Amino acid sequence: KVLCATGIIAGLLAFFWKDPFSPESLFGVRVLLTGASAGIGEQMAYHYARFGAEIVLTARREAVLQKVVEKCLTLGAKKIFYIPADMSSPSEPEKVVQFAVQKLGGLDYVVLNHIGVTRFQMWSGDTAYTRWLMQVNFFSYVTLATAALPTLEKNKGSLVVVSSLTGKIPTPFTTSYSATKFALDGFFSSLRHELIMQKRTVSVTLCILGLIDTDTALENTRGKVYLTASPAPEAALAIIQGGAMRVQEVFYPWWLQHVCRLWVLFPYNRDQVLQSYYNYSSP
Ligand code: NDP
C-alpha cells in the first residue's frame, strides 16, 4: 500500500511539475530538421538558429533552402548545412541522416515535419495518391527515425514528430492525410513505450497542431472551414520547447488537448458539431 501511494504521489508530481524551458539548453545542440524550406519548418529553423543550434535542413527545393540557410546565419546559427531530398523516394531518408551525422558529428534532435502535397477535398478514389502520401508522410518518418536512433541514443537525444489534430480526431476532406497522421501516432507512441521499457534514453514527442497560418494550409482550406488559423512562428516555438522538455505530446494551440478529451468523453452528436465547421454544398 505504501509503495502504491508513493508511486501515485510521484506520478502526480511528475505530471504537475515540469522544469521550465531553458533556451540555453539548445545552444550548440545538433538538429536535423525536415520540411525546412517553408511554413512551420522554416520558422523552426529560425528559432533553432536564434538559440545557437547546429542545424541540417532538408526539403526538395535547393534555392529556397539556401535562402533559409542565409537567414539562419544572420540569426546566429552556430553551424548550418542543407541537403535537398525528396521523401517520396524510399532511399532518400537514410542518405539525409548519414549526411547530417557526417556534417555535425552526431545528432541531439531529429525533427520530422515535412508533408507531401495535401489535397483538402472529398475522397476521389485515388488510392495511388494515398500510397504515395503514406511514403512521404509516414514511411519516410519511420526510416529517418530508424536511421537516427543509434546517434540519438548515444547523445540522450530526442525525436520530435509533427502531427495534427486530424491524427487524433478524423475530420472531413483529409482522408489520406488523416490516415498518415494516425499512422504516425500509432508507430511513434508504440516506439516510445519500447524505448522506455528498454531504458534507451531517447524521448519521443508527438506534436498535435490545429490549423496554422502557413501559405499551403490557408490556400488548401480557404472557403472550406470556419476555423481561425494560429501563427506559424508560435507553433514552431511550441514544438521546439516540447522537444527540449522531452514531453510526450505537445498540443498547439494548448486547448486542443481538451478538445481531444471531450471528443472521447462525449461520443454523442460530436460528428454533427465537427461537420458544422466545414463548408460543403453538394453539387
Ligand atoms: P508546408 O506545406 O508549409 O511545408 C511543407 C514542407 O515540406 C516544405 O518545406 C516542403 O518543401 C517540404 N516537402 C514537401 N514535399 C516534400 C517531399 N516530397 N519531400 C521532402 N520534403 C517535402 O507545411 P506546414 O508548415 O503547413 O506543415 C508542417 C507540419 O505541420 C506538417 O507535418 C503538417 O502536417 C503539420 N500541421 C500543419 C498544419 C497547418 O495548418 N499548417 C495543421 C496541422 C499540422 P519543398 O517543397 O521544398 O520540398
Coordinates of C-alpha atoms and ligand atoms in Angstrom, one line a residue:
K1 CA 0.0 0.0 0.0
V2 CA 2.8 2.4 1.0
L3 CA 4.6 1.6 -2.3
C4 CA 1.4 2.2 -4.3
A5 CA 0.7 5.5 -2.6
T6 CA 4.4 6.6 -3.2
G7 CA 4.0 5.7 -6.8
I8 CA 0.8 7.7 -7.2
I9 CA 2.4 10.8 -5.5
A10 CA 5.5 10.5 -7.6
G11 CA 3.3 10.2 -10.7
L12 CA 1.2 13.3 -9.7
L13 CA 4.4 15.3 -9.0
A14 CA 5.9 14.3 -12.4
F15 CA 2.6 15.3 -14.1
F16 CA 2.2 18.7 -12.5
W17 CA 5.9 19.7 -12.0
K18 CA 7.8 20.4 -15.2
D19 CA 11.1 22.2 -15.4
P20 CA 10.6 25.4 -17.4
F21 CA 12.0 25.6 -20.9
S22 CA 15.5 27.0 -20.9
P23 CA 16.6 28.4 -24.3
E24 CA 20.3 28.0 -23.2
S25 CA 19.8 24.2 -23.3
L26 CA 19.6 24.5 -27.1
F27 CA 22.9 26.3 -27.6
G28 CA 25.2 24.1 -29.7
V29 CA 22.7 21.2 -30.0
R30 CA 22.8 19.3 -33.3
V31 CA 19.5 19.3 -35.1
L32 CA 18.2 17.6 -38.2
L33 CA 15.0 19.3 -39.4
T34 CA 12.8 18.2 -42.3
G35 CA 10.4 20.3 -44.3
A36 CA 12.6 23.3 -43.5
S37 CA 12.1 25.3 -46.7
A38 CA 8.6 26.7 -45.8
G39 CA 5.9 27.1 -43.3
I40 CA 6.3 25.8 -39.7
G41 CA 9.6 24.1 -40.6
E42 CA 11.1 27.3 -41.9
Q43 CA 10.1 29.1 -38.7
M44 CA 11.6 26.3 -36.6
A45 CA 14.9 26.8 -38.5
Y46 CA 14.9 30.4 -37.5
H47 CA 14.2 29.6 -33.8
Y48 CA 16.9 27.0 -33.6
A49 CA 19.3 29.5 -35.3
R50 CA 18.5 32.1 -32.7
F51 CA 19.1 29.6 -29.9
G52 CA 22.6 29.0 -31.4
A53 CA 22.0 25.4 -32.6
E54 CA 24.0 23.5 -35.2
I55 CA 21.5 22.6 -37.9
V56 CA 21.0 20.4 -41.0
L57 CA 17.9 21.5 -43.1
T58 CA 16.2 19.4 -45.7
A59 CA 13.4 19.7 -48.2
R60 CA 13.2 19.4 -52.0
R61 CA 13.8 23.0 -53.2
E62 CA 17.5 23.8 -53.1
A63 CA 17.2 27.5 -53.9
V64 CA 14.7 28.1 -51.2
L65 CA 16.7 26.1 -48.6
Q66 CA 19.7 28.3 -49.5
K67 CA 17.7 31.4 -48.6
V68 CA 16.6 29.9 -45.3
V69 CA 20.3 29.0 -44.5
E70 CA 21.4 32.6 -45.2
K71 CA 18.8 34.0 -42.8
C72 CA 19.7 31.4 -40.2
L73 CA 23.3 32.5 -40.3
T74 CA 22.3 36.1 -39.7
L75 CA 20.2 35.0 -36.7
G76 CA 23.0 33.2 -35.0
A77 CA 23.1 29.6 -36.1
K78 CA 26.4 28.1 -34.9
K79 CA 26.7 25.8 -37.9
I80 CA 24.3 25.1 -40.7
F81 CA 24.1 22.8 -43.8
Y82 CA 21.4 21.8 -46.1
I83 CA 20.6 18.7 -48.3
P84 CA 17.9 18.7 -50.9
A85 CA 15.9 15.4 -50.8
D86 CA 12.5 14.1 -51.9
M87 CA 11.0 12.0 -49.2
S88 CA 8.8 10.2 -51.7
S89 CA 11.9 8.3 -52.7
P90 CA 12.5 5.4 -50.3
S91 CA 16.3 5.7 -50.4
E92 CA 16.5 9.4 -49.5
P93 CA 15.7 9.4 -45.8
E94 CA 18.8 7.3 -44.9
K95 CA 21.0 9.4 -47.0
V96 CA 19.8 12.5 -45.2
V97 CA 20.6 11.1 -41.8
Q98 CA 24.0 10.0 -43.0
F99 CA 24.7 13.5 -44.3
A100 CA 23.6 15.1 -41.0
V101 CA 25.7 12.8 -38.8
Q102 CA 28.7 13.3 -41.0
K103 CA 28.4 17.1 -41.1
L104 CA 27.6 17.6 -37.4
G105 CA 29.4 14.5 -35.9
G106 CA 26.1 13.2 -34.3
L107 CA 22.6 14.3 -33.6
D108 CA 20.7 15.5 -30.5
Y109 CA 17.4 16.3 -32.1
V110 CA 15.6 14.9 -35.2
V111 CA 12.5 17.0 -36.0
L112 CA 10.3 15.3 -38.6
N113 CA 7.9 17.8 -40.1
H114 CA 7.7 17.6 -43.9
I115 CA 4.5 16.6 -45.7
G116 CA 3.7 15.8 -49.3
V117 CA 1.2 17.9 -51.3
T118 CA -2.1 17.7 -49.4
R119 CA -5.5 17.5 -51.1
F120 CA -8.1 19.1 -48.9
Q121 CA -11.2 17.6 -50.7
M122 CA -13.7 14.8 -50.7
W123 CA -12.3 11.3 -51.2
S124 CA -11.9 10.8 -55.0
G125 CA -10.9 7.2 -55.0
D126 CA -7.3 7.8 -55.9
T127 CA -5.6 5.0 -54.0
A128 CA -2.2 5.6 -55.7
Y129 CA -2.2 9.1 -54.1
T130 CA -2.8 7.6 -50.7
R131 CA 0.0 5.1 -51.2
W132 CA 2.3 8.0 -52.3
L133 CA 1.3 10.2 -49.3
M134 CA 1.9 7.3 -46.9
Q135 CA 5.5 7.1 -48.3
V136 CA 6.1 10.8 -47.8
N137 CA 4.3 11.5 -44.6
F138 CA 4.7 8.2 -42.8
F139 CA 7.3 5.6 -44.2
S140 CA 10.0 8.3 -44.6
Y141 CA 9.5 9.3 -41.0
V142 CA 9.9 5.7 -39.9
T143 CA 13.1 5.3 -42.0
L144 CA 14.6 8.7 -40.8
A145 CA 13.9 7.8 -37.2
T146 CA 15.3 4.3 -37.5
A147 CA 18.5 5.6 -39.1
A148 CA 18.9 8.3 -36.5
L149 CA 18.2 6.2 -33.4
P150 CA 21.8 5.0 -32.8
T151 CA 23.2 8.5 -32.7
L152 CA 20.2 9.9 -30.7
E153 CA 20.7 7.1 -28.1
K154 CA 24.4 7.9 -27.8
N155 CA 23.5 11.5 -27.1
K156 CA 20.4 11.0 -25.0
G157 CA 18.6 12.8 -27.8
S158 CA 15.0 13.5 -28.9
L159 CA 12.8 12.5 -31.8
V160 CA 10.1 15.2 -32.5
V161 CA 7.3 14.2 -34.8
V162 CA 4.9 16.8 -36.1
S163 CA 1.3 15.6 -36.4
S164 CA -2.1 17.2 -36.5
L165 CA -5.5 17.2 -34.8
T166 CA -6.6 15.1 -37.6
G167 CA -4.2 12.4 -36.4
K168 CA -6.3 12.2 -33.2
I169 CA -9.8 13.1 -34.5
P170 CA -10.8 12.2 -38.0
T171 CA -12.0 15.3 -39.9
P172 CA -13.6 15.7 -43.4
F173 CA -11.6 16.4 -46.6
T174 CA -8.5 14.8 -45.1
T175 CA -8.9 11.0 -45.7
S176 CA -5.3 10.2 -46.8
Y177 CA -3.6 12.9 -44.8
S178 CA -5.5 11.9 -41.7
A179 CA -4.5 8.2 -42.2
T180 CA -0.8 9.2 -42.4
K181 CA -1.1 11.2 -39.2
F182 CA -2.9 8.4 -37.3
A183 CA -0.2 6.0 -38.5
L184 CA 2.5 8.4 -37.0
D185 CA 0.7 8.3 -33.6
G186 CA 0.4 4.5 -33.7
F187 CA 4.0 3.9 -34.6
F188 CA 5.8 6.6 -32.6
S189 CA 3.7 6.2 -29.4
S190 CA 4.4 2.4 -29.5
L191 CA 8.1 3.1 -30.1
R192 CA 8.1 5.4 -27.1
H193 CA 6.8 2.6 -24.9
E194 CA 9.6 0.3 -26.2
L195 CA 12.4 2.8 -25.7
I196 CA 11.2 3.4 -22.1
M197 CA 10.9 -0.4 -21.4
Q198 CA 14.4 -0.9 -22.8
K199 CA 15.7 2.1 -20.8
R200 CA 17.0 3.7 -24.0
T201 CA 17.2 7.4 -23.3
V202 CA 15.6 8.8 -26.5
S203 CA 12.5 10.9 -25.9
V204 CA 9.6 10.8 -28.4
T205 CA 7.5 14.0 -28.7
L206 CA 4.4 13.9 -30.8
C207 CA 3.0 17.4 -31.7
I208 CA -0.7 17.8 -32.3
L209 CA -1.3 21.0 -34.2
G210 CA -4.6 22.8 -35.1
L211 CA -4.9 25.0 -38.2
I212 CA -1.8 27.1 -38.6
D213 CA -1.5 30.1 -41.0
T214 CA 1.1 28.7 -43.4
D215 CA 0.6 29.6 -47.1
T216 CA -0.2 26.0 -48.1
A217 CA -2.7 25.4 -45.2
L218 CA -4.5 28.7 -45.9
E219 CA -4.7 28.0 -49.6
N220 CA -6.0 24.5 -49.0
T221 CA -8.7 25.4 -46.5
R222 CA -9.9 28.8 -48.0
G223 CA -13.7 28.8 -48.1
K224 CA -13.9 25.3 -46.8
V225 CA -13.5 25.7 -43.0
Y226 CA -14.9 28.0 -40.3
L227 CA -11.7 28.0 -38.2
T228 CA -9.2 30.6 -37.2
A229 CA -5.6 29.8 -38.1
S230 CA -2.9 30.2 -35.4
P231 CA 0.5 31.8 -36.2
A232 CA 3.3 29.6 -37.6
P233 CA 6.2 31.1 -35.5
E234 CA 4.3 30.3 -32.3
A235 CA 3.5 26.8 -33.4
A236 CA 7.2 26.3 -34.3
L237 CA 8.3 27.5 -30.9
A238 CA 5.8 25.3 -29.1
I239 CA 7.2 22.2 -31.0
I240 CA 10.8 23.1 -30.2
Q241 CA 10.0 23.7 -26.5
G242 CA 8.1 20.4 -26.2
G243 CA 11.0 18.6 -27.8
A244 CA 13.6 20.3 -25.5
M245 CA 11.5 19.5 -22.4
R246 CA 11.1 15.9 -23.6
V247 CA 7.3 16.0 -23.2
Q248 CA 5.3 13.1 -24.8
E249 CA 2.7 15.2 -26.5
V250 CA 2.6 18.9 -27.4
F251 CA -0.8 20.4 -28.2
Y252 CA -0.8 23.8 -30.1
P253 CA -3.0 25.8 -29.5
W254 CA -2.9 24.4 -25.9
W255 CA -6.7 24.0 -25.7
L256 CA -6.6 21.2 -28.3
Q257 CA -5.8 18.7 -25.6
H258 CA -9.2 19.5 -24.1
V259 CA -10.9 19.1 -27.5
C260 CA -9.3 15.6 -27.7
R261 CA -10.5 14.7 -24.2
L262 CA -14.1 16.0 -24.9
W263 CA -14.1 14.0 -28.1
V264 CA -13.5 10.8 -26.2
L265 CA -15.8 11.6 -23.3
F266 CA -18.9 12.7 -25.3
P267 CA -19.4 10.5 -28.3
Y268 CA -23.0 11.7 -28.9
N269 CA -23.6 14.4 -31.5
R270 CA -19.9 15.1 -31.8
D271 CA -19.8 14.3 -35.6
Q272 CA -22.6 16.8 -36.2
V273 CA -20.7 19.5 -34.2
L274 CA -17.5 18.8 -36.1
Q275 CA -19.1 18.8 -39.5
S276 CA -20.6 22.2 -38.8
Y277 CA -17.1 23.7 -39.0
Y278 CA -16.7 22.6 -42.6
N279 CA -18.3 24.2 -45.7
Y280 CA -19.8 21.7 -48.1
S281 CA -22.5 22.3 -50.6
S282 CA -23.3 19.1 -52.6
P283 CA -23.0 19.5 -56.4
Ligands
NDP1 P1 4.2 23.4 -45.7 O1 3.4 22.9 -46.8 O2 4.2 24.9 -45.5 O3 5.7 22.9 -45.8 C1 5.9 21.6 -46.1 C2 7.4 21.4 -46.1 O4 7.7 20.0 -46.6 C3 8.1 22.3 -47.1 O5 9.4 22.6 -46.6 C4 8.3 21.5 -48.3 O6 9.4 21.9 -49.0 C5 8.5 20.1 -47.7 N1 8.1 19.0 -48.6 C6 7.0 18.9 -49.4 N2 7.0 17.8 -50.1 C7 8.2 17.1 -49.8 C8 8.8 15.9 -50.3 N3 8.2 15.1 -51.2 N4 10.0 15.5 -49.7 C9 10.6 16.3 -48.8 N5 10.1 17.5 -48.4 C10 8.9 17.9 -48.9 O7 3.6 22.6 -44.4 P2 3.2 23.2 -43.0 O8 4.3 24.1 -42.5 O9 1.9 23.8 -43.0 O10 3.2 21.9 -42.1 C11 4.3 21.4 -41.4 C12 3.8 20.3 -40.5 O11 2.8 20.7 -39.6 C13 3.3 19.1 -41.2 O12 3.7 17.9 -40.6 C14 1.8 19.3 -41.1 O13 1.1 18.1 -41.2 C15 1.7 19.9 -39.7 N6 0.4 20.6 -39.5 C16 0.2 21.8 -40.2 C17 -1.0 22.4 -40.0 C18 -1.3 23.7 -40.7 O14 -2.5 24.1 -40.6 N7 -0.3 24.3 -41.4 C19 -2.1 21.8 -39.2 C20 -1.7 20.6 -38.5 C21 -0.5 20.0 -38.7 P3 9.7 21.6 -50.6 O15 8.5 22.0 -51.4 O16 10.9 22.5 -50.8 O17 10.1 20.2 -50.7

